[in-house]
mmCIF file of N, CA, C and O in Angstrom:
data_model
loop_
_atom_site.group_PDB
_atom_site.id
_atom_site.type_symbol
_atom_site.label_atom_id
_atom_site.label_comp_id
_atom_site.label_asym_id
_atom_site.label_seq_id
_atom_site.Cartn_x
_atom_site.Cartn_y
_atom_site.Cartn_z
ATOM 1 N N MET K 3 -66.912 -54.939 -12.319
ATOM 2 C CA MET K 3 -67.536 -54.175 -13.312
ATOM 3 C C MET K 3 -66.731 -55.104 -14.546
ATOM 4 O O MET K 3 -65.271 -54.608 -14.430
ATOM 5 N N PRO K 4 -67.546 -55.776 -15.290
ATOM 6 C CA PRO K 4 -66.475 -56.436 -16.052
ATOM 7 C C PRO K 4 -66.566 -55.284 -17.550
ATOM 8 O O PRO K 4 -67.584 -54.881 -17.620
ATOM 9 N N ILE K 5 -65.178 -55.290 -18.256
ATOM 10 C CA ILE K 5 -64.847 -54.202 -19.123
ATOM 11 C C ILE K 5 -64.569 -55.520 -20.383
ATOM 12 O O ILE K 5 -63.647 -55.912 -20.185
ATOM 13 N N VAL K 6 -64.855 -55.356 -21.495
ATOM 14 C CA VAL K 6 -64.891 -56.292 -22.524
ATOM 15 C C VAL K 6 -64.347 -55.018 -23.867
ATOM 16 O O VAL K 6 -64.918 -54.261 -23.917
ATOM 17 N N THR K 7 -63.159 -55.433 -24.493
ATOM 18 C CA THR K 7 -62.772 -54.891 -25.888
ATOM 19 C C THR K 7 -62.928 -55.895 -27.221
ATOM 20 O O THR K 7 -62.220 -56.770 -26.647
ATOM 21 N N ILE K 8 -63.772 -55.502 -27.722
ATOM 22 C CA ILE K 8 -63.778 -56.440 -28.881
ATOM 23 C C ILE K 8 -62.802 -55.769 -30.245
ATOM 24 O O ILE K 8 -63.123 -54.291 -30.177
ATOM 25 N N GLN K 9 -62.142 -56.004 -30.914
ATOM 26 C CA GLN K 9 -61.737 -55.646 -31.860
ATOM 27 C C GLN K 9 -61.390 -56.192 -32.985
ATOM 28 O O GLN K 9 -61.268 -57.567 -33.252
ATOM 29 N N GLN K 10 -62.298 -55.672 -34.204
ATOM 30 C CA GLN K 10 -62.907 -56.093 -35.179
ATOM 31 C C GLN K 10 -62.578 -55.410 -36.574
ATOM 32 O O GLN K 10 -62.261 -53.973 -36.194
ATOM 33 N N GLY K 11 -62.722 -55.667 -37.705
ATOM 34 C CA GLY K 11 -62.987 -54.794 -38.919
ATOM 35 C C GLY K 11 -64.247 -54.264 -38.683
ATOM 36 O O GLY K 11 -65.231 -54.573 -37.603
ATOM 37 N N PRO K 12 -64.569 -53.661 -39.882
ATOM 38 C CA PRO K 12 -66.012 -52.681 -39.622
ATOM 39 C C PRO K 12 -67.286 -53.288 -39.710
ATOM 40 O O PRO K 12 -67.240 -54.338 -40.451
ATOM 41 N N ARG K 13 -68.034 -52.894 -39.004
ATOM 42 C CA ARG K 13 -69.652 -53.823 -39.227
ATOM 43 C C ARG K 13 -70.635 -52.622 -39.246
ATOM 44 O O ARG K 13 -70.424 -51.392 -38.885
ATOM 45 N N GLU K 14 -71.969 -53.699 -39.475
ATOM 46 C CA GLU K 14 -72.463 -52.439 -39.754
ATOM 47 C C GLU K 14 -73.384 -51.983 -37.922
ATOM 48 O O GLU K 14 -73.481 -52.809 -37.461
ATOM 49 N N VAL K 15 -74.304 -51.396 -37.597
ATOM 50 C CA VAL K 15 -74.535 -50.976 -36.781
ATOM 51 C C VAL K 15 -75.665 -51.997 -35.596
ATOM 52 O O VAL K 15 -75.346 -52.265 -34.680
ATOM 53 N N ALA K 16 -76.488 -52.396 -36.349
ATOM 54 C CA ALA K 16 -77.346 -53.389 -36.067
ATOM 55 C C ALA K 16 -76.393 -54.677 -35.491
ATOM 56 O O ALA K 16 -76.678 -55.241 -34.506
ATOM 57 N N GLN K 17 -75.320 -55.090 -36.414
ATOM 58 C CA GLN K 17 -74.788 -56.041 -35.996
ATOM 59 C C GLN K 17 -74.332 -55.978 -34.618
ATOM 60 O O GLN K 17 -74.092 -57.235 -33.833
ATOM 61 N N LYS K 18 -73.431 -54.750 -34.550
ATOM 62 C CA LYS K 18 -72.553 -53.948 -33.457
ATOM 63 C C LYS K 18 -73.460 -54.258 -32.010
ATOM 64 O O LYS K 18 -73.787 -54.114 -30.779
ATOM 65 N N ARG K 19 -74.890 -53.621 -32.473
ATOM 66 C CA ARG K 19 -76.007 -53.636 -31.148
ATOM 67 C C ARG K 19 -76.328 -55.327 -30.637
ATOM 68 O O ARG K 19 -76.125 -55.146 -29.691
ATOM 69 N N GLU K 20 -76.016 -56.103 -31.793
ATOM 70 C CA GLU K 20 -76.411 -57.092 -31.483
ATOM 71 C C GLU K 20 -75.349 -58.093 -30.661
ATOM 72 O O GLU K 20 -75.800 -58.872 -29.394
ATOM 73 N N LEU K 21 -73.982 -57.773 -31.207
ATOM 74 C CA LEU K 21 -72.947 -58.508 -30.267
ATOM 75 C C LEU K 21 -72.954 -57.621 -28.898
ATOM 76 O O LEU K 21 -72.668 -58.559 -28.110
ATOM 77 N N VAL K 22 -73.338 -56.788 -28.793
ATOM 78 C CA VAL K 22 -72.823 -55.865 -27.292
ATOM 79 C C VAL K 22 -74.013 -56.493 -26.516
ATOM 80 O O VAL K 22 -74.016 -56.906 -25.154
ATOM 81 N N LYS K 23 -75.084 -56.818 -27.091
ATOM 82 C CA LYS K 23 -76.328 -57.487 -26.380
ATOM 83 C C LYS K 23 -75.919 -58.891 -25.742
ATOM 84 O O LYS K 23 -76.114 -59.012 -24.884
ATOM 85 N N LYS K 24 -75.516 -59.578 -26.673
ATOM 86 C CA LYS K 24 -75.074 -61.349 -26.572
ATOM 87 C C LYS K 24 -73.692 -61.196 -25.543
ATOM 88 O O LYS K 24 -74.037 -62.067 -25.238
ATOM 89 N N VAL K 25 -73.166 -60.533 -25.749
ATOM 90 C CA VAL K 25 -71.704 -60.345 -24.795
ATOM 91 C C VAL K 25 -72.107 -59.886 -23.639
ATOM 92 O O VAL K 25 -71.843 -60.576 -22.558
ATOM 93 N N THR K 26 -72.902 -59.054 -23.265
ATOM 94 C CA THR K 26 -73.573 -58.719 -22.072
ATOM 95 C C THR K 26 -74.274 -59.759 -21.050
ATOM 96 O O THR K 26 -74.164 -60.399 -20.105
ATOM 97 N N GLU K 27 -75.187 -60.537 -22.121
ATOM 98 C CA GLU K 27 -75.995 -61.827 -21.605
ATOM 99 C C GLU K 27 -75.288 -62.806 -21.254
ATOM 100 O O GLU K 27 -75.190 -63.261 -20.285
ATOM 101 N N ALA K 28 -73.859 -62.994 -21.762
ATOM 102 C CA ALA K 28 -72.983 -63.847 -21.569
ATOM 103 C C ALA K 28 -72.324 -63.578 -20.073
ATOM 104 O O ALA K 28 -72.006 -64.680 -19.390
ATOM 105 N N PHE K 29 -71.774 -62.202 -20.194
ATOM 106 C CA PHE K 29 -71.300 -62.024 -18.516
ATOM 107 C C PHE K 29 -72.115 -62.297 -17.891
ATOM 108 O O PHE K 29 -71.849 -62.431 -16.415
ATOM 109 N N VAL K 30 -73.933 -61.452 -17.688
ATOM 110 C CA VAL K 30 -74.228 -61.646 -16.731
ATOM 111 C C VAL K 30 -74.827 -63.099 -16.437
ATOM 112 O O VAL K 30 -74.675 -63.754 -14.955
ATOM 113 N N ALA K 31 -74.759 -63.975 -17.583
ATOM 114 C CA ALA K 31 -75.052 -65.622 -17.037
ATOM 115 C C ALA K 31 -73.850 -66.384 -16.433
ATOM 116 O O ALA K 31 -73.510 -66.722 -15.404
ATOM 117 N N ALA K 32 -72.637 -65.925 -16.832
ATOM 118 C CA ALA K 32 -71.423 -66.626 -16.482
ATOM 119 C C ALA K 32 -70.763 -65.822 -15.222
ATOM 120 O O ALA K 32 -69.962 -67.083 -14.076
ATOM 121 N N LEU K 33 -70.802 -64.525 -14.602
ATOM 122 C CA LEU K 33 -70.128 -63.853 -13.498
ATOM 123 C C LEU K 33 -71.561 -63.559 -12.899
ATOM 124 O O LEU K 33 -71.519 -62.919 -11.435
ATOM 125 N N GLU K 34 -73.139 -63.664 -13.028
ATOM 126 C CA GLU K 34 -73.720 -63.125 -12.121
ATOM 127 C C GLU K 34 -73.460 -61.772 -11.269
ATOM 128 O O GLU K 34 -73.592 -61.540 -10.538
ATOM 129 N N VAL K 35 -73.801 -60.785 -12.589
ATOM 130 C CA VAL K 35 -73.300 -59.487 -12.543
ATOM 131 C C VAL K 35 -74.681 -58.871 -13.211
ATOM 132 O O VAL K 35 -75.090 -59.702 -13.727
ATOM 133 N N PRO K 36 -74.969 -57.583 -12.590
ATOM 134 C CA PRO K 36 -76.286 -56.887 -13.127
ATOM 135 C C PRO K 36 -75.587 -56.602 -14.642
ATOM 136 O O PRO K 36 -74.357 -56.209 -14.899
ATOM 137 N N ALA K 37 -76.171 -56.558 -15.956
ATOM 138 C CA ALA K 37 -75.913 -56.163 -17.064
ATOM 139 C C ALA K 37 -75.600 -54.527 -16.892
ATOM 140 O O ALA K 37 -74.689 -54.447 -17.818
ATOM 141 N N GLU K 38 -75.921 -53.804 -16.356
ATOM 142 C CA GLU K 38 -75.787 -52.142 -15.886
ATOM 143 C C GLU K 38 -73.937 -52.351 -15.817
ATOM 144 O O GLU K 38 -73.488 -51.507 -16.016
ATOM 145 N N SER K 39 -73.496 -53.059 -15.116
ATOM 146 C CA SER K 39 -71.824 -53.437 -14.716
ATOM 147 C C SER K 39 -70.961 -53.652 -15.819
ATOM 148 O O SER K 39 -70.018 -53.632 -16.034
ATOM 149 N N VAL K 40 -71.664 -54.156 -16.850
ATOM 150 C CA VAL K 40 -71.005 -54.598 -18.220
ATOM 151 C C VAL K 40 -70.683 -53.731 -19.210
ATOM 152 O O VAL K 40 -71.886 -53.338 -19.494
ATOM 153 N N TYR K 41 -69.715 -53.348 -19.526
ATOM 154 C CA TYR K 41 -69.188 -52.340 -20.564
ATOM 155 C C TYR K 41 -68.537 -52.943 -21.511
ATOM 156 O O TYR K 41 -67.432 -53.700 -21.334
ATOM 157 N N VAL K 42 -68.711 -52.646 -22.596
ATOM 158 C CA VAL K 42 -68.129 -53.110 -24.167
ATOM 159 C C VAL K 42 -67.551 -52.215 -24.716
ATOM 160 O O VAL K 42 -68.707 -51.298 -25.024
ATOM 161 N N PHE K 43 -66.571 -52.236 -25.179
ATOM 162 C CA PHE K 43 -65.875 -51.242 -26.331
ATOM 163 C C PHE K 43 -65.194 -52.074 -27.451
ATOM 164 O O PHE K 43 -65.111 -53.164 -27.462
ATOM 165 N N ILE K 44 -66.187 -51.436 -28.670
ATOM 166 C CA ILE K 44 -65.909 -51.982 -29.966
ATOM 167 C C ILE K 44 -64.737 -51.069 -30.329
ATOM 168 O O ILE K 44 -64.834 -50.130 -30.645
ATOM 169 N N GLN K 45 -63.436 -51.667 -31.055
ATOM 170 C CA GLN K 45 -62.587 -50.992 -31.872
ATOM 171 C C GLN K 45 -62.668 -51.472 -33.279
ATOM 172 O O GLN K 45 -62.660 -52.526 -33.403
ATOM 173 N N GLU K 46 -63.212 -50.627 -33.923
ATOM 174 C CA GLU K 46 -62.905 -50.987 -35.488
ATOM 175 C C GLU K 46 -61.906 -50.345 -36.012
ATOM 176 O O GLU K 46 -61.105 -49.684 -35.924
ATOM 177 N N TYR K 47 -60.932 -51.374 -36.953
ATOM 178 C CA TYR K 47 -59.840 -51.496 -37.819
ATOM 179 C C TYR K 47 -60.616 -51.675 -39.160
ATOM 180 O O TYR K 47 -60.525 -52.808 -39.402
ATOM 181 N N PRO K 48 -59.845 -50.787 -40.210
ATOM 182 C CA PRO K 48 -60.187 -50.983 -41.719
ATOM 183 C C PRO K 48 -59.205 -52.396 -42.083
ATOM 184 O O PRO K 48 -58.097 -52.212 -41.760
ATOM 185 N N ALA K 49 -59.607 -52.519 -43.117
ATOM 186 C CA ALA K 49 -59.032 -53.837 -43.886
ATOM 187 C C ALA K 49 -57.245 -53.611 -43.971
ATOM 188 O O ALA K 49 -56.849 -54.680 -43.936
ATOM 189 N N GLU K 50 -57.056 -52.104 -44.612
ATOM 190 C CA GLU K 50 -55.737 -52.156 -44.800
ATOM 191 C C GLU K 50 -55.049 -51.910 -43.309
ATOM 192 O O GLU K 50 -53.816 -51.506 -43.330
ATOM 193 N N ASN K 51 -55.803 -52.078 -42.289
ATOM 194 C CA ASN K 51 -54.715 -51.755 -41.139
ATOM 195 C C ASN K 51 -54.233 -52.679 -40.113
ATOM 196 O O ASN K 51 -53.763 -52.872 -39.015
ATOM 197 N N TRP K 52 -54.788 -54.202 -40.701
ATOM 198 C CA TRP K 52 -54.078 -55.489 -39.771
ATOM 199 C C TRP K 52 -54.277 -56.272 -41.135
ATOM 200 O O TRP K 52 -54.627 -56.169 -42.238
ATOM 201 N N GLY K 53 -53.600 -57.463 -40.705
ATOM 202 C CA GLY K 53 -53.666 -58.789 -41.486
ATOM 203 C C GLY K 53 -52.921 -60.029 -40.485
ATOM 204 O O GLY K 53 -53.056 -59.900 -39.526
ATOM 205 N N ALA K 54 -53.099 -60.911 -41.201
ATOM 206 C CA ALA K 54 -52.974 -61.936 -40.801
ATOM 207 C C ALA K 54 -52.119 -63.261 -41.659
ATOM 208 O O ALA K 54 -52.501 -63.128 -42.624
ATOM 209 N N ALA K 55 -51.460 -64.071 -40.877
ATOM 210 C CA ALA K 55 -50.504 -64.773 -41.484
ATOM 211 C C ALA K 55 -49.755 -64.500 -42.404
ATOM 212 O O ALA K 55 -49.887 -64.878 -43.934
ATOM 213 N N GLY K 56 -49.149 -63.415 -42.924
ATOM 214 C CA GLY K 56 -48.397 -62.502 -43.310
ATOM 215 C C GLY K 56 -48.993 -61.454 -44.441
ATOM 216 O O GLY K 56 -48.150 -61.326 -45.156
ATOM 217 N N THR K 57 -50.147 -61.469 -44.443
ATOM 218 C CA THR K 57 -50.709 -60.698 -45.561
ATOM 219 C C THR K 57 -52.049 -59.869 -44.984
ATOM 220 O O THR K 57 -52.611 -60.198 -44.151
ATOM 221 N N LEU K 58 -51.844 -58.650 -45.509
ATOM 222 C CA LEU K 58 -52.915 -57.636 -45.229
ATOM 223 C C LEU K 58 -53.708 -57.966 -45.650
ATOM 224 O O LEU K 58 -54.226 -58.505 -46.643
ATOM 225 N N THR K 59 -55.010 -57.683 -44.698
ATOM 226 C CA THR K 59 -56.543 -58.122 -44.801
ATOM 227 C C THR K 59 -57.086 -57.225 -46.246
ATOM 228 O O THR K 59 -58.102 -57.971 -46.746
ATOM 229 N N ALA K 60 -56.783 -55.905 -46.278
ATOM 230 C CA ALA K 60 -57.399 -55.928 -47.918
ATOM 231 C C ALA K 60 -56.768 -56.174 -48.843
ATOM 232 O O ALA K 60 -57.259 -56.154 -49.808
ATOM 233 N N ASP K 61 -55.529 -57.046 -48.989
ATOM 234 C CA ASP K 61 -55.119 -57.824 -49.875
ATOM 235 C C ASP K 61 -55.498 -58.832 -50.017
ATOM 236 O O ASP K 61 -55.383 -59.701 -51.176
ATOM 237 N N ARG K 62 -56.606 -59.525 -49.506
ATOM 238 C CA ARG K 62 -56.944 -61.241 -49.301
ATOM 239 C C ARG K 62 -58.261 -61.274 -50.152
ATOM 240 O O ARG K 62 -59.117 -60.158 -51.147
#
């Protein structure tokens, strides 16, 4: 049972649906497992709660 965790900034529900679909398809193709066994968790973080290269994402 593959479990995938995706951490990202907020996205629209339609974008998340497409992401979960494509990630699931990739695992089905690569690991030859049934789609029902692939779990995808999305953790969303507001721009003020993460940064990169020493800069808060909200400040970019």
